[in-house]
Short mmCIF file of C-alpha atoms in Angstrom, two decimals:
data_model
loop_
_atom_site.label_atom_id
_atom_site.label_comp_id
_atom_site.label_asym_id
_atom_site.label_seq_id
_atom_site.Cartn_x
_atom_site.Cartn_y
_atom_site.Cartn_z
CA UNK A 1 -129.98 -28.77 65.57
CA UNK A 2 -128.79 -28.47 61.93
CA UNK A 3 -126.35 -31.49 62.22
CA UNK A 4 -124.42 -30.54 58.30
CA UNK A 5 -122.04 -28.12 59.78
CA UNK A 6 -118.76 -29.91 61.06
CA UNK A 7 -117.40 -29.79 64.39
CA UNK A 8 -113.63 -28.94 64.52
CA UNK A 9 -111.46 -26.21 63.41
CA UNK A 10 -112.34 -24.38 60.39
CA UNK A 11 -110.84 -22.30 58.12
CA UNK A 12 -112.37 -18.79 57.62
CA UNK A 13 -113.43 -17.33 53.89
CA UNK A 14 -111.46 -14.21 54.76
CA UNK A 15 -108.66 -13.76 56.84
CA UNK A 16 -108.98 -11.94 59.94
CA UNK A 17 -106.27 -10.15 62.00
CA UNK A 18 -105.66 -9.22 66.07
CA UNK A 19 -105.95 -6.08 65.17
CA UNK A 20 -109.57 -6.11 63.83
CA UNK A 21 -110.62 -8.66 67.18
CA UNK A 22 -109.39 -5.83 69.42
CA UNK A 23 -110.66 -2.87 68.21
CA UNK A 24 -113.99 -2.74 66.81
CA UNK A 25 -115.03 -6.33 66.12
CA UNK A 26 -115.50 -8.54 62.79
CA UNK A 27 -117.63 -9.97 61.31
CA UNK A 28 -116.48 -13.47 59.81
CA UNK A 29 -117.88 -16.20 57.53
CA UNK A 30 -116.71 -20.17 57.24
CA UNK A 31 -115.49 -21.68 54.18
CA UNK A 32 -117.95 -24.55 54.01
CA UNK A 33 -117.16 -25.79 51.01
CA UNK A 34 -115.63 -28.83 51.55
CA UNK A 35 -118.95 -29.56 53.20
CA UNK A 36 -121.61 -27.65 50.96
CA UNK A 37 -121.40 -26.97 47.57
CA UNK A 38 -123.24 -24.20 45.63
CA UNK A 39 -126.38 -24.94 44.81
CA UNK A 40 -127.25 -25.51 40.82
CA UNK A 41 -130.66 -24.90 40.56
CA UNK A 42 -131.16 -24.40 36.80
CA UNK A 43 -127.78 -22.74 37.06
CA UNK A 44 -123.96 -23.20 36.55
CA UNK A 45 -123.85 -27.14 35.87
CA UNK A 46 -121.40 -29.06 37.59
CA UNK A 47 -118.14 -30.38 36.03
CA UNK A 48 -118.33 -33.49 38.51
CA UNK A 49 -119.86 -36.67 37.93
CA UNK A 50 -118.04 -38.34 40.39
CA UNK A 51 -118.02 -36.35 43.65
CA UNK A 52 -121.19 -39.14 45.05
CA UNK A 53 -118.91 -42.08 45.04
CA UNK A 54 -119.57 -44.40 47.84
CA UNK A 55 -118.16 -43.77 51.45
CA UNK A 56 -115.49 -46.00 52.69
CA UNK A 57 -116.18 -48.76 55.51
CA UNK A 58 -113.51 -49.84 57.97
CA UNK A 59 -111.83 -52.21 55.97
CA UNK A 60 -110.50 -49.45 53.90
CA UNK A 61 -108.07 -48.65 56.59
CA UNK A 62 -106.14 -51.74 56.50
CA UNK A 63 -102.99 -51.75 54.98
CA UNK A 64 -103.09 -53.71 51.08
CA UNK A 65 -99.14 -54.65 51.82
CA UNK A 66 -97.34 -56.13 54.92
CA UNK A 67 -94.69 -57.79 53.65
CA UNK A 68 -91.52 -55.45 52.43
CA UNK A 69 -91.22 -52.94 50.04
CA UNK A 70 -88.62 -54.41 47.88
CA UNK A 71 -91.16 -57.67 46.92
CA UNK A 72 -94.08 -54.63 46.14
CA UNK A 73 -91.92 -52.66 44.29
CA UNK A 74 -91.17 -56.05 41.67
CA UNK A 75 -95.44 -55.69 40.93
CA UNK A 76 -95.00 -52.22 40.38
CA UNK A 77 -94.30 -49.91 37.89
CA UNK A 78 -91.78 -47.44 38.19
CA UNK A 79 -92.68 -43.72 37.86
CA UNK A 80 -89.21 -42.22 38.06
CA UNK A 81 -86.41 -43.02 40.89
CA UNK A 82 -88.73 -41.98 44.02
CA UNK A 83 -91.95 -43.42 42.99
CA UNK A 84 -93.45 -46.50 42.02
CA UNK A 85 -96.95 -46.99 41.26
CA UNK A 86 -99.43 -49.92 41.19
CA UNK A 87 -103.60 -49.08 39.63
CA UNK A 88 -106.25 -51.27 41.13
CA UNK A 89 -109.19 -49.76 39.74
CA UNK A 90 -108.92 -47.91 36.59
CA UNK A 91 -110.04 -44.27 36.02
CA UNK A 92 -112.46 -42.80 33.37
CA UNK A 93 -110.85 -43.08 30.18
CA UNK A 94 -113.01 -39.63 29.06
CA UNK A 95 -110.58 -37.51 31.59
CA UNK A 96 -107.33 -36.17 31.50
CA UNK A 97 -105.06 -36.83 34.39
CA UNK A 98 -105.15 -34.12 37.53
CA UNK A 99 -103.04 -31.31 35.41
CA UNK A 100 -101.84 -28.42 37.76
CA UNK A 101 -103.86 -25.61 38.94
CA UNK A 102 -106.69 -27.98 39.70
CA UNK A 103 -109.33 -28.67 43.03
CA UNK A 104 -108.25 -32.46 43.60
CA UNK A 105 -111.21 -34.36 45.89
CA UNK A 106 -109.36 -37.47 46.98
CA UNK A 107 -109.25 -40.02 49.37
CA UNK A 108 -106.04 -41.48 50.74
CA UNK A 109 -103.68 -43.38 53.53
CA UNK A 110 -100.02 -43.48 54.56
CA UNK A 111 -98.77 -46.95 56.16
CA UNK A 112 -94.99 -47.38 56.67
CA UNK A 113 -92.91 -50.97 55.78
CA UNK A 114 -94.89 -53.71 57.45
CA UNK A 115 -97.46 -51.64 59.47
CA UNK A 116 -101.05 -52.77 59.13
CA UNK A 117 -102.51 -49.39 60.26
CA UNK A 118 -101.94 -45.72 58.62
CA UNK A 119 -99.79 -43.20 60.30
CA UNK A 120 -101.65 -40.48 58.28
CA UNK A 121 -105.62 -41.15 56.38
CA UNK A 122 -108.27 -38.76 55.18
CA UNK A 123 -110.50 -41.86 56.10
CA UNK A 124 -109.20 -41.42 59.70
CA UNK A 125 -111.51 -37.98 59.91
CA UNK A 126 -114.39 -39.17 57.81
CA UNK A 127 -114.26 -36.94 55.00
CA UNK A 128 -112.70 -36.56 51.99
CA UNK A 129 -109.33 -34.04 51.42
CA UNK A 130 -109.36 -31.37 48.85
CA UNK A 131 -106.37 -29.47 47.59
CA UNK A 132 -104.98 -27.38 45.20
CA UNK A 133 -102.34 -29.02 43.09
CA UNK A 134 -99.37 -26.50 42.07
CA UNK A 135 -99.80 -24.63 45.42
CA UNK A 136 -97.11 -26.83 47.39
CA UNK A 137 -99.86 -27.14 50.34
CA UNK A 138 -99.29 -30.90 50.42
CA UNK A 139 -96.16 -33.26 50.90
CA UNK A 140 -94.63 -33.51 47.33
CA UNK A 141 -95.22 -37.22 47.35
CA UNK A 142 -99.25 -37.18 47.83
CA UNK A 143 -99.32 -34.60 45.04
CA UNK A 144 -96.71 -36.08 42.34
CA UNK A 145 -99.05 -39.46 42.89
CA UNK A 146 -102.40 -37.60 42.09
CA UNK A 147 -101.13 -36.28 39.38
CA UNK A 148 -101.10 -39.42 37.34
CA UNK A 149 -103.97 -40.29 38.27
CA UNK A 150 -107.41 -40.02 36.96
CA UNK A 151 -110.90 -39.39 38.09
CA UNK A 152 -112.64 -42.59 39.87
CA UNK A 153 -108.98 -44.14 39.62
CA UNK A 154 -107.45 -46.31 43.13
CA UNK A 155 -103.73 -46.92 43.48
CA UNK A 156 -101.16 -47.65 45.24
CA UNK A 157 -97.95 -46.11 45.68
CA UNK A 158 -94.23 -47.00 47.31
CA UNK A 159 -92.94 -42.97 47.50
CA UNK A 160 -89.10 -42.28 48.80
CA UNK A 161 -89.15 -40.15 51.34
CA UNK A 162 -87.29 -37.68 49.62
CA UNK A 163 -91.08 -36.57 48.67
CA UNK A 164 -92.22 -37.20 51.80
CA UNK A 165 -90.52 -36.26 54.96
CA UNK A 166 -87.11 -36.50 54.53
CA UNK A 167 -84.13 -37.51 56.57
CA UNK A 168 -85.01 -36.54 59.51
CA UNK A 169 -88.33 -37.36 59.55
CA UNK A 170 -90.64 -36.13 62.59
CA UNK A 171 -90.49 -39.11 65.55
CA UNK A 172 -92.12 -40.46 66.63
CA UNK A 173 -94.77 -40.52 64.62
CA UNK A 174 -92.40 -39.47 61.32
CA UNK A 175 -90.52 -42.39 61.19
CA UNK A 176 -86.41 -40.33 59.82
CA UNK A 177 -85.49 -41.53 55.90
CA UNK A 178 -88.41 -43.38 55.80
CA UNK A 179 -90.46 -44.67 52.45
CA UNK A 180 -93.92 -44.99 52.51
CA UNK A 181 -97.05 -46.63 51.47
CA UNK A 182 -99.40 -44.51 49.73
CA UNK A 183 -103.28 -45.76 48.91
CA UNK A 184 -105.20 -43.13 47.53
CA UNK A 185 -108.16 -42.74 45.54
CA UNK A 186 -109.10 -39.72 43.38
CA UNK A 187 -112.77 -38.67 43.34
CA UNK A 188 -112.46 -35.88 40.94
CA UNK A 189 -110.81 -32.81 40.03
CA UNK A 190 -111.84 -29.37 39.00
CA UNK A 191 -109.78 -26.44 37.03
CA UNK A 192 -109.71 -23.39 39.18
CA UNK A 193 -108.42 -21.32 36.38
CA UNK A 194 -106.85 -17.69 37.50
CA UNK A 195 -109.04 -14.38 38.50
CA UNK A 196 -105.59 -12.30 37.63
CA UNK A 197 -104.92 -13.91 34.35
CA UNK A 198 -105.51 -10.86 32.26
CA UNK A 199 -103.67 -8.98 34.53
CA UNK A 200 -100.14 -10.74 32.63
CA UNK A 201 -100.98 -9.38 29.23
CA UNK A 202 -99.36 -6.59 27.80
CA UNK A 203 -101.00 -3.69 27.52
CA UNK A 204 -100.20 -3.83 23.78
CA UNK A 205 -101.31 -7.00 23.42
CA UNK A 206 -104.93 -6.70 25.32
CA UNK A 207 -106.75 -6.01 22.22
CA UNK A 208 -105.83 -9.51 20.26
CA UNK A 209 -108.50 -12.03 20.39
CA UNK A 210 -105.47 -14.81 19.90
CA UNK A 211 -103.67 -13.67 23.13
CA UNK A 212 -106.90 -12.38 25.04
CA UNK A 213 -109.19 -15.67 24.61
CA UNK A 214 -107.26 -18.78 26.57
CA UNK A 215 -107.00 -15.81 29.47
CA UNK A 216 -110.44 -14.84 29.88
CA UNK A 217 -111.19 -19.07 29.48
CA UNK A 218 -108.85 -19.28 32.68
CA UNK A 219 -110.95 -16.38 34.90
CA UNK A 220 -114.13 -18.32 33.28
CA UNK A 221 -112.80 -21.47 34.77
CA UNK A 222 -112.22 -19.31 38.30
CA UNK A 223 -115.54 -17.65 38.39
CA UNK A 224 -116.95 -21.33 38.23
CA UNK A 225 -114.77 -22.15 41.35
CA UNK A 226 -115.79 -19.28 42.93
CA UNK A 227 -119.55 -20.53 42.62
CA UNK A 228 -118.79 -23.55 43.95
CA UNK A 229 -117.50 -22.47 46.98
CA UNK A 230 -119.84 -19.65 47.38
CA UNK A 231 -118.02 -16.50 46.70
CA UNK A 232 -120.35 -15.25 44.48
CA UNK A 233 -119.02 -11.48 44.52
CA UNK A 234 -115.39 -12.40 43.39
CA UNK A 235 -117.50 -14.66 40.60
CA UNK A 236 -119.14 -11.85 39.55
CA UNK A 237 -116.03 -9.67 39.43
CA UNK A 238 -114.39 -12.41 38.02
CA UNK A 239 -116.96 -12.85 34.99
CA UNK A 240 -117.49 -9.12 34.78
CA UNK A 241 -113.45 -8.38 33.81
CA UNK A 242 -113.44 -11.47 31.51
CA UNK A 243 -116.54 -10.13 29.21
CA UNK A 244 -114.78 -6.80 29.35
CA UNK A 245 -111.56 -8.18 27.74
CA UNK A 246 -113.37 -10.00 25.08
CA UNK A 247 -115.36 -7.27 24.13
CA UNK A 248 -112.12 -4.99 23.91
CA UNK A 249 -110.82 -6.92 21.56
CA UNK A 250 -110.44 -6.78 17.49
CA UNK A 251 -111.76 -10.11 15.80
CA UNK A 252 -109.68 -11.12 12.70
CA UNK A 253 -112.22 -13.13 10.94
CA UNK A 254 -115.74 -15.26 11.33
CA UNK A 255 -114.17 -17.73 13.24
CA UNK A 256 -112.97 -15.97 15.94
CA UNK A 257 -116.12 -14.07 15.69
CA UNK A 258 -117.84 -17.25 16.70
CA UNK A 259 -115.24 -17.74 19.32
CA UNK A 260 -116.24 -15.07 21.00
CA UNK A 261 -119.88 -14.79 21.01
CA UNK A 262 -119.62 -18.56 22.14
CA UNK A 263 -117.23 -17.62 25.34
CA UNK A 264 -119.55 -14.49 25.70
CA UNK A 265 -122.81 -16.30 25.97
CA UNK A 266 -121.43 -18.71 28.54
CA UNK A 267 -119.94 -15.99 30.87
CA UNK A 268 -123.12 -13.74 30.73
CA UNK A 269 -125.33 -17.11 31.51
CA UNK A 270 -123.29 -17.04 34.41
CA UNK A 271 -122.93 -13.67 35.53
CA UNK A 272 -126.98 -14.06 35.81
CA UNK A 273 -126.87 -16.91 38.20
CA UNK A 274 -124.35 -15.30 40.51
CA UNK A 275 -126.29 -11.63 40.52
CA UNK A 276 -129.42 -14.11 41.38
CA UNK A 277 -127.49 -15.36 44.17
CA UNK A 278 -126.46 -11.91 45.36
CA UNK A 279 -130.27 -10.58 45.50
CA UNK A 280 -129.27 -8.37 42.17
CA UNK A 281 -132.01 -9.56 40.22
CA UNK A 282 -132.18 -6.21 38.42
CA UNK A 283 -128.26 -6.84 36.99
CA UNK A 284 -129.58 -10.17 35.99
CA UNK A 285 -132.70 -8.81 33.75
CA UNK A 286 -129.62 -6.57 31.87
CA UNK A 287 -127.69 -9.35 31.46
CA UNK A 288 -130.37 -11.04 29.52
CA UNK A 289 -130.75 -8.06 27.69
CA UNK A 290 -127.27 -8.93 26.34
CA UNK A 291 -127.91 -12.30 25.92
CA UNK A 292 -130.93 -11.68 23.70
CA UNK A 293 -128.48 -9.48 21.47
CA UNK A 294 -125.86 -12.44 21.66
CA UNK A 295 -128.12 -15.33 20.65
CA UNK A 296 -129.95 -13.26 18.30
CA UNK A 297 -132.92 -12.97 20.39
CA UNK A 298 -132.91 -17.21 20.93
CA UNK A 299 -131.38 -17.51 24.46
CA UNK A 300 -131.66 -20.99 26.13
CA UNK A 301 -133.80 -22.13 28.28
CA UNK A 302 -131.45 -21.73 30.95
CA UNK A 303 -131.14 -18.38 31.24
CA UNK A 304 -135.09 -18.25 30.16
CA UNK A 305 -135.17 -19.91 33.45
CA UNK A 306 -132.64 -16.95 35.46
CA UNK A 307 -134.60 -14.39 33.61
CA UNK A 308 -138.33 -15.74 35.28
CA UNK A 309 -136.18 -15.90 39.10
CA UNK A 310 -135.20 -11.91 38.48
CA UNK A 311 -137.99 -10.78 37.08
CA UNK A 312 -140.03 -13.02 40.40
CA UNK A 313 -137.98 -11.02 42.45
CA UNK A 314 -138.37 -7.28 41.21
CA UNK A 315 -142.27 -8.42 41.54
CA UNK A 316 -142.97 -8.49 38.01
CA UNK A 317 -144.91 -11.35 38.09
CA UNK A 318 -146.86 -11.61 35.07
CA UNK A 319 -142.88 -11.45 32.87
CA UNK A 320 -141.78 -13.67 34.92
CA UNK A 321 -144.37 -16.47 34.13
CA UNK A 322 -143.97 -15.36 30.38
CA UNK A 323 -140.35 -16.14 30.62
CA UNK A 324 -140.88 -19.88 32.16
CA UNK A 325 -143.46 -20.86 29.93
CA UNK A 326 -140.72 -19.88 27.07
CA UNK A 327 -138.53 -21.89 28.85
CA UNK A 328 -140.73 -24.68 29.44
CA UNK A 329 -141.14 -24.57 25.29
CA UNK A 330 -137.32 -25.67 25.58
CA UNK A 331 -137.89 -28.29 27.71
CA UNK A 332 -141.26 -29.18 28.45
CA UNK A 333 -140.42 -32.22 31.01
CA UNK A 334 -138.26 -29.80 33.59
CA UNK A 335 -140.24 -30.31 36.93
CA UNK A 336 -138.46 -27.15 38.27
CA UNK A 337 -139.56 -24.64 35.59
CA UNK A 338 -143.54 -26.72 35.86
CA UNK A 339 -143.47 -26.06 39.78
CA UNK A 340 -142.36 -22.23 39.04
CA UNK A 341 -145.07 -21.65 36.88
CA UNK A 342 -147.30 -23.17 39.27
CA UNK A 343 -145.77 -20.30 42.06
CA UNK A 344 -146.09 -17.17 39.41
CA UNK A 345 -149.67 -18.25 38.52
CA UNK A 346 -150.18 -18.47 42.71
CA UNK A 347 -148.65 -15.16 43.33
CA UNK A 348 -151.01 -13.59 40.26
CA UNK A 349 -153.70 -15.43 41.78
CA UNK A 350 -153.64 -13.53 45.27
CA UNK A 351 -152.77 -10.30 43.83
CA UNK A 352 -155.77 -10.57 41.77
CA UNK A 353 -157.72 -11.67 44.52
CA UNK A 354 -155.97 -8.59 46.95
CA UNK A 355 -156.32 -6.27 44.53
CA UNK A 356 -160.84 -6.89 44.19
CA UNK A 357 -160.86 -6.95 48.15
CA UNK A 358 -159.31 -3.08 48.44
CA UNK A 359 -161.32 -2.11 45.34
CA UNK A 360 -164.20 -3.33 47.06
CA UNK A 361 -163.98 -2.14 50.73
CA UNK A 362 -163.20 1.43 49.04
CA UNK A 363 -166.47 1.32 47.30
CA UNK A 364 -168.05 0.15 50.44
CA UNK A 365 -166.62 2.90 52.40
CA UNK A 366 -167.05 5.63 49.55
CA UNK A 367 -169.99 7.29 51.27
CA UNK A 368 -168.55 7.29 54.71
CA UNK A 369 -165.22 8.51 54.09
CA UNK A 370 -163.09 10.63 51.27
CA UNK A 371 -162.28 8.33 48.54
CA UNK A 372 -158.38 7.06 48.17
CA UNK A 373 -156.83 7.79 44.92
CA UNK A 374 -156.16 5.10 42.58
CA UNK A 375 -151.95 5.31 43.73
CA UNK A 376 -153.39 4.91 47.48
CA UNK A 377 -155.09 1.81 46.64
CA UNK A 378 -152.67 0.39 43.98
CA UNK A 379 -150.27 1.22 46.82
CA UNK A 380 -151.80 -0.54 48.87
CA UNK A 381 -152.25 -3.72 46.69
CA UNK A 382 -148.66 -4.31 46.77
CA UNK A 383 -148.08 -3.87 50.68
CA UNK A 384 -150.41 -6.55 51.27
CA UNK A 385 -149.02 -8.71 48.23
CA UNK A 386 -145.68 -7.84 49.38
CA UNK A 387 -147.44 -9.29 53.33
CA UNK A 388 -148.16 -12.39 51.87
CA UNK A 389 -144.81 -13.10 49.93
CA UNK A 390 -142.62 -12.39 53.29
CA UNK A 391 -145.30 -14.75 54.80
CA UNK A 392 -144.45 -17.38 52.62
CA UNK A 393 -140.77 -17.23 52.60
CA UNK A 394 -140.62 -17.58 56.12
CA UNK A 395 -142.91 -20.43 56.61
CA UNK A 396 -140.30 -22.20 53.97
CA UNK A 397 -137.72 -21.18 56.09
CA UNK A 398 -139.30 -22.10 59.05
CA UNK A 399 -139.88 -26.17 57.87
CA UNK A 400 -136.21 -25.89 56.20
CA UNK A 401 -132.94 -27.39 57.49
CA UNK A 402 -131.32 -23.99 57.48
CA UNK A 403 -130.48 -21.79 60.29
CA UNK A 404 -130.73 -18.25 58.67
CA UNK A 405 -131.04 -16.70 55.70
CA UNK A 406 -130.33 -13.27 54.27
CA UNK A 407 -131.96 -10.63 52.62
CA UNK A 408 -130.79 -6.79 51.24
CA UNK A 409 -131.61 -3.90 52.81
CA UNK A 410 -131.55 -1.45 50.21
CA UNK A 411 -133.67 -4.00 48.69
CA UNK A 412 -136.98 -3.07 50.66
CA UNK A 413 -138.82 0.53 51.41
CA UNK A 414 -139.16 1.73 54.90
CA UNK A 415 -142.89 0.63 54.73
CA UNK A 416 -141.69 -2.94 53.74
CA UNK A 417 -139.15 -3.43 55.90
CA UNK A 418 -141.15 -2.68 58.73
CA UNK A 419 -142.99 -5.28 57.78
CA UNK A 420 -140.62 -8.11 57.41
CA UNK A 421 -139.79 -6.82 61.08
CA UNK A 422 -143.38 -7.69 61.86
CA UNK A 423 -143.22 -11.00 60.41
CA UNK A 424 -140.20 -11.89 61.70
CA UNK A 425 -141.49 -10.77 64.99
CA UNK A 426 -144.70 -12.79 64.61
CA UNK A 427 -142.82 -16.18 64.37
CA UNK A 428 -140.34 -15.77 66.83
CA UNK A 429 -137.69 -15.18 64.41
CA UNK A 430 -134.60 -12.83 64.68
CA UNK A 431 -133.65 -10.04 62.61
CA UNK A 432 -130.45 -8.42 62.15
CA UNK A 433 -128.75 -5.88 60.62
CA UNK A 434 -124.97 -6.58 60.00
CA UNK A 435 -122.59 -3.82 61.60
CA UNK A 436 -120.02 -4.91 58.82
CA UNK A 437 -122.03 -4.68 55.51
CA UNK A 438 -124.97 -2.44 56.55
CA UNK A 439 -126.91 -3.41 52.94
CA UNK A 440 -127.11 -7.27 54.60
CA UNK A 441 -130.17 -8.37 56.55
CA UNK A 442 -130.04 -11.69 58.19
CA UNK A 443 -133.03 -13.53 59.54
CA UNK A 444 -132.22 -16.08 61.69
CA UNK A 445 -134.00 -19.09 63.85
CA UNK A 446 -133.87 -19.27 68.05
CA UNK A 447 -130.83 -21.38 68.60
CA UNK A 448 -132.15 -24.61 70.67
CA UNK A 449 -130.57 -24.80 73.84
CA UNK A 450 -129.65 -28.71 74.87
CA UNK A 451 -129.07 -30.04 78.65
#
């Protein structure tokens, strides 16, 4: 039983209304991403160095101040009138404070005046607490604290509960015009940047660089988000309408020239690992195509690296290995571009080897039977190449922590999608085809069944 998926309420990626329950059904998706983040591969690098820190133990809970506010207050620093702050580990001097319109990971706990145990603690449910600052989805207190606070930074905080709960308070529990301990720890932030920020230019003003660049930098900085939580389709649309804008616009000299090209590169590189995540590899080898124009036919050996996974996809095996040994040239010691050489050179291997055994039982057979034409037997090459690949994938899947995985329909022929019904057959494995988005396949394991 795949023991990484919470148990609890959990929010939903999309919302979903009565309506759509009632009458024909949805089909929904959690938003894991507190819990899992998008995988990097040789992809989108992370902005967070910090998001391993070490959990908390029990002690944590425990308040760091019994006696009363007023003698905390005197080894504190004051903020403004409602807050008063105290560091006890410094943050990294390299970042900027949490600025609005940023993912905030932190950890923290409320204690009122003289209370050894929190009324209120992330710790409490074992995880960490993510929000958006700007979005008022917190009490103002937690989020006017965070924001002067940097990443890998601990403090404590006396907050009025004017940011908090007010006068009346919520009693029990919400103790009326009462202040409040804070303790909270920030593990890092992330700039979520704006998917409708080009939407707030003028339409006179779309085709200046000046105006146009810091915008399509902000839907840059939300496609990222969107990778990390797995909404790869609003990444790509996201991407998509940012390398539009730049390329509408008129360049005023070298400089911004460079600007461009720079911003360009970057979102293109990106576009290429989310249409490799969406089973699009043939988007991804026309990205490249760009890229090769944009680095003046040098790209790096990242997208070297996408380039070998699309072209690997689309079957084009022998390209593929020619693009990771290019990358490899780039960086020679990358274990992940060595062990998908290894693969290509496998999967050219048994075609080889495929391709002699069909050559050879149609000579064998050549006096008994009509002979096949060269597109029968090069035909059938790839069905039994295409055999062995499905073969493969599953028994990964099969050892793999993961539950199901999915594929695209529109993807596969008839002929080979019979087959991956065979396959999936053959190991006890479940295929469906989604009622919502007919193009998705889903394979899927037997769901264990405990006493």
């Amino acid at each position: 039983m795949d023991d990484s998926y919470p148990i609890g309420p959990q929010l939903l990626k999309e919302p979903v209304s009565f309506n759509q329950l009632v009458d024909n059904g949805v089909e929904f998706e959690l938003d894991l991403a507190q819990q899992h983040s998008a995988s990097n591969d040789v992809g989108l690098e992370s902005d967070s160095d910090y998001e391993d820190a070490e959990d908390v133990d029990s002690e944590a809970l425990l308040s760091p101040w019994t006696q009363s506010f007023e003698e905390l207050r005197e080894l504190m620093n004051k903020i403004n009138e409602f807050m008063y702050k105290r560091t006890t580990r410094e943050g990294h001097v390299d970042r900027d404070v949490v600025p609005e319109k940023a993912r905030v990971s932190v950890r923290y706990s409320f204690y009122w005046e003289g209370v050894g145990a929190p009324f209120d603690s992330s710790m409490l449910r074992g995880t960490k607490f993510e929000f958006e600052t700007g979005q008022k989805s917190v009490v103002m207190g937690l989020e006017a604290a965070v924001l002067t606070m940097r990443p890998y930074e601990q403090a404590e905080f006396i907050i009025s509960y004017k940011l908090l709960f007010g006068e009346l308070g919520c009693p029990p529990r919400i103790k009326p015009m009462a202040d409040a301990l804070l303790k909270v720890e920030v593990i890092d932030y992330t700039l979520i940047g704006d998917a409708e920020a080009i939407n707030g230019i003028p339409k006179e003003d779309r085709d200046k660089f000046c105006v146009v660049y810091p915008k399509a930098q902000d839907m840059h900085l939300h496609g990222k988000d969107c990778v990390k939580r797995g909404r790869y389709r609003d990444a790509a649309s996201t991407f998509e309408r940012a390398i539009n804008s730049l390329n509408y616009c008129r360049l005023a000299n070298d400089e911004e020239e460079r600007r461009q090209t720079d911003l360009l590169i970057t979102l293109t590189q990106n576009l290429m690992v989310v249409y490799n995540k969406l089973n699009r590899p043939q988007r991804a080898c026309i990205m490249m195509k760009s890229l090769r124009r944009l680095t003046e036919n040098n790209p790096s050996c990242k997208a070297l690296f996408l380039e070998g996974r699309a072209l690997a996809a689309l079957g084009e095996y022998d390209r593929a290995r020619d693009a990771f040994v290019q990358a490899q040239a780039k960086q020679p010691e990358n274990k992940e571009i060595s062990d998908e050489i290894i693969r290509m050179n496998k999967r050219i291997s048994q075609y080889k080897k495929a391709s002699r055994e069909l050559w050879s039982r149609a000579f064998a057979n050549k006096e008994k039977s009509a002979p096949k034409t060269a597109a029968q037997q090069e035909k059938e090459v790839d069905e039994e190449v295409f055999k062995n690949e499905i073969e493969e994938v599953v028994q990964d899947f099969e050892t793999s922590d993961e539950q199901e995985i999915h594929f695209s329909r529109t993807t596969f022929s008839d002929a080979q999608f019979e087959t991956v019904c065979n396959v999936a057959k053959d190991h006890n494995l479940k295929l469906t085809l989604s009622h919502v988005h007919e193009d998705v396949l889903t394979l899927s394991k037997e769901e264990v069944k405990l006493d």
